[in-house]
XYZ file of C-alpha atoms in Angstrom:
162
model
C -11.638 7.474 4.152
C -12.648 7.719 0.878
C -12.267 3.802 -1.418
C -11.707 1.811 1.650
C -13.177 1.805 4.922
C -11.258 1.059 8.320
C -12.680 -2.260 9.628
C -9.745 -2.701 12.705
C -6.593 -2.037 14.398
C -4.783 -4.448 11.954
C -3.832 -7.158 15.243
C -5.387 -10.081 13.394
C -2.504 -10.291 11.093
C 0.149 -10.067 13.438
C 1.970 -12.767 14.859
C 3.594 -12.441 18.540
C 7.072 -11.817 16.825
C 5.215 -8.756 14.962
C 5.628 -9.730 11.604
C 2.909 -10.668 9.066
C 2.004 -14.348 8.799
C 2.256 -15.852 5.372
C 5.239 -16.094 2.731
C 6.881 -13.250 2.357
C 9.678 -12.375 -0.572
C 11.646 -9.266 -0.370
C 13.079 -8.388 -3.927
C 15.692 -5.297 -3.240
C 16.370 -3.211 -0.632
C 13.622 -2.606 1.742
C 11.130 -1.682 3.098
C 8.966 -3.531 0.617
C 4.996 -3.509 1.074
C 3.275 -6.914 1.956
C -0.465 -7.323 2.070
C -2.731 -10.370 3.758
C -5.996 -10.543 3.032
C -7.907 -11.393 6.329
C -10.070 -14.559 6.681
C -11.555 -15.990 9.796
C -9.481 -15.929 12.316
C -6.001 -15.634 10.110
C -4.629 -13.963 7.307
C -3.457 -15.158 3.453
C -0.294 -13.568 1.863
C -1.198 -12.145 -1.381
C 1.205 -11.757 -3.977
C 1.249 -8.952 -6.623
C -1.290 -9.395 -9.118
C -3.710 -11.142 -6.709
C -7.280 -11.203 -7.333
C -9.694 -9.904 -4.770
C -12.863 -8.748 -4.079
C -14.727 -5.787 -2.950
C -14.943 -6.434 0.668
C -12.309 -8.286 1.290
C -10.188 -7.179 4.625
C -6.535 -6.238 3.516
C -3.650 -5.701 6.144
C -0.530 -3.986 4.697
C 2.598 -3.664 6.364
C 6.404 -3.612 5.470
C 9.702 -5.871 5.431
C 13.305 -5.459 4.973
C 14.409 -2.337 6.445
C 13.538 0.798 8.380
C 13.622 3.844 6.740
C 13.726 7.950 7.937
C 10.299 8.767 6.366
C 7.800 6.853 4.939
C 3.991 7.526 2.868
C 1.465 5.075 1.396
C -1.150 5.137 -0.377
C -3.156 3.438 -2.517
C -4.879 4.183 -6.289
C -7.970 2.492 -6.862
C -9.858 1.773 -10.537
C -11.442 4.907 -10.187
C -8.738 7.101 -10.246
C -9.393 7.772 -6.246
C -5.882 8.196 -4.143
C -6.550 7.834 -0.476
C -3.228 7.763 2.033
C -2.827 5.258 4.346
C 0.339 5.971 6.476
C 1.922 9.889 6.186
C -1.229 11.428 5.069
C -0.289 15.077 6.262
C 3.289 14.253 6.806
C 6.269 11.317 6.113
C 6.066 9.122 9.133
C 9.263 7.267 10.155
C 9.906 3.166 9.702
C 11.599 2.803 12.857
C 11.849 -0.912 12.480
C 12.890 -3.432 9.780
C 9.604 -5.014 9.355
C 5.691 -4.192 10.671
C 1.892 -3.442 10.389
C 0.129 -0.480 9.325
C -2.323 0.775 11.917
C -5.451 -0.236 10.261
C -6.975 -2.975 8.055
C -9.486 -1.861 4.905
C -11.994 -3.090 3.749
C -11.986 -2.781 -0.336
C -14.520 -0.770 -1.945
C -16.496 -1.740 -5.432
C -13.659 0.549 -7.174
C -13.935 -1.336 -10.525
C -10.506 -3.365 -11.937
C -7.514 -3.020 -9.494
C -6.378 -1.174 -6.076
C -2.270 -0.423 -6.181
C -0.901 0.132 -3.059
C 2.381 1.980 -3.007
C 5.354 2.344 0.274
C 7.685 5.358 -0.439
C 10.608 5.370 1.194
C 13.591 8.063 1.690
C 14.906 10.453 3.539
C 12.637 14.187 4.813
C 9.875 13.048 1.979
C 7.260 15.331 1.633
C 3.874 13.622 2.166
C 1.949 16.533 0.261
C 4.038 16.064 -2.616
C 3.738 12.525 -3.265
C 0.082 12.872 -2.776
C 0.163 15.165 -5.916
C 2.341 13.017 -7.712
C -0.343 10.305 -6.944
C -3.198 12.593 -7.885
C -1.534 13.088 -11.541
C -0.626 9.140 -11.576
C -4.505 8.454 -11.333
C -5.663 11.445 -13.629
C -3.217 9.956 -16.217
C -5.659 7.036 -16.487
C -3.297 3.682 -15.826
C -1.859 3.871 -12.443
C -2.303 0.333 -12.485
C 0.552 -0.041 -14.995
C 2.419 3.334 -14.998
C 5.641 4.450 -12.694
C 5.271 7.379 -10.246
C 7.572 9.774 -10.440
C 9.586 9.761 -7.561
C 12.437 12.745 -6.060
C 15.356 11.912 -5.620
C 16.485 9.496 -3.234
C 13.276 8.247 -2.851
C 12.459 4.416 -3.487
C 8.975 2.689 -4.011
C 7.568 -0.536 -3.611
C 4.453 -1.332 -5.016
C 1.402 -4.262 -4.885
C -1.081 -4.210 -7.353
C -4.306 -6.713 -6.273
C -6.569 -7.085 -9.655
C -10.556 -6.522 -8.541
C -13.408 -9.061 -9.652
């Protein structure tokens, strides 16, 4: 994986209901994307905009709804898209809240990592990859919209790099 690195299965985030600890606020319909940065033996909620480091252990996961197909990914400061859930294909939300099935560990990307959760009905993984790929070439995927096809929804977290 090319900008973060696996570290684990993503289980020290988890409570035994299956949900993320921390606060989490859901703004919309969902599925929106949480992230927890993992310390010790626990997790902190981190809210768009937070400020992290390279190597710092992220777990994202969703809230608020299930949805047909799903794809993240993430776009780090240098321009690098790597997938983290649908990478070949949409994979399906088959519950109203959840874990993806790894943590990362952040690379020394320089200014920001933006995680995005697309949501819809029969998405097309490859094609929202592309979309992704001409986000970052465009130069400020930390601030700019990605196009989206229709029907689609997104829910984004940007976390600002030291």
């Amino acid at each position: 994986v090319v900008g973060l690195s696996v570290v684990d299965g993503g289980g020290a985030v988890v409570d035994d209901a299956g949900s993320m600890t921390g606060a989490v606020r859901i703004k919309g319909d969902g599925p929106a994307l949480i992230a927890a940065r993992i310390v010790g033996g626990g997790s902190v909620a981190l809210d768009d905009g937070a400020v992290v480091d390279a190597g710092d252990v992220i777990q994202l996961g969703w809230v608020g709804g299930a949805a047909d197909s799903a794809v993240a990914f993430s776009i780090d400061g240098r321009g690098t898209v790597t997938p983290h859930l649908g990478g070949g294909s949409a994979s399906p939300l088959s519950t109203s809240r959840g874990t993806l099935p790894a943590s990362y560990a952040l690379d020394d990307a320089p200014g920001f990592e933006r995680f995005f959760l697309i949501s819809g009905d029969d998405l097309d993984a490859r094609d929202l990859l592309a979309r992704a790929q001409r986000l970052a070439r465009g130069g400020r995927a930390d601030v700019d919209e990605l196009p989206l096809p229709p029907g689609a929804r997104a829910s984004t977290l940007l976390l600002r790099k030291r």
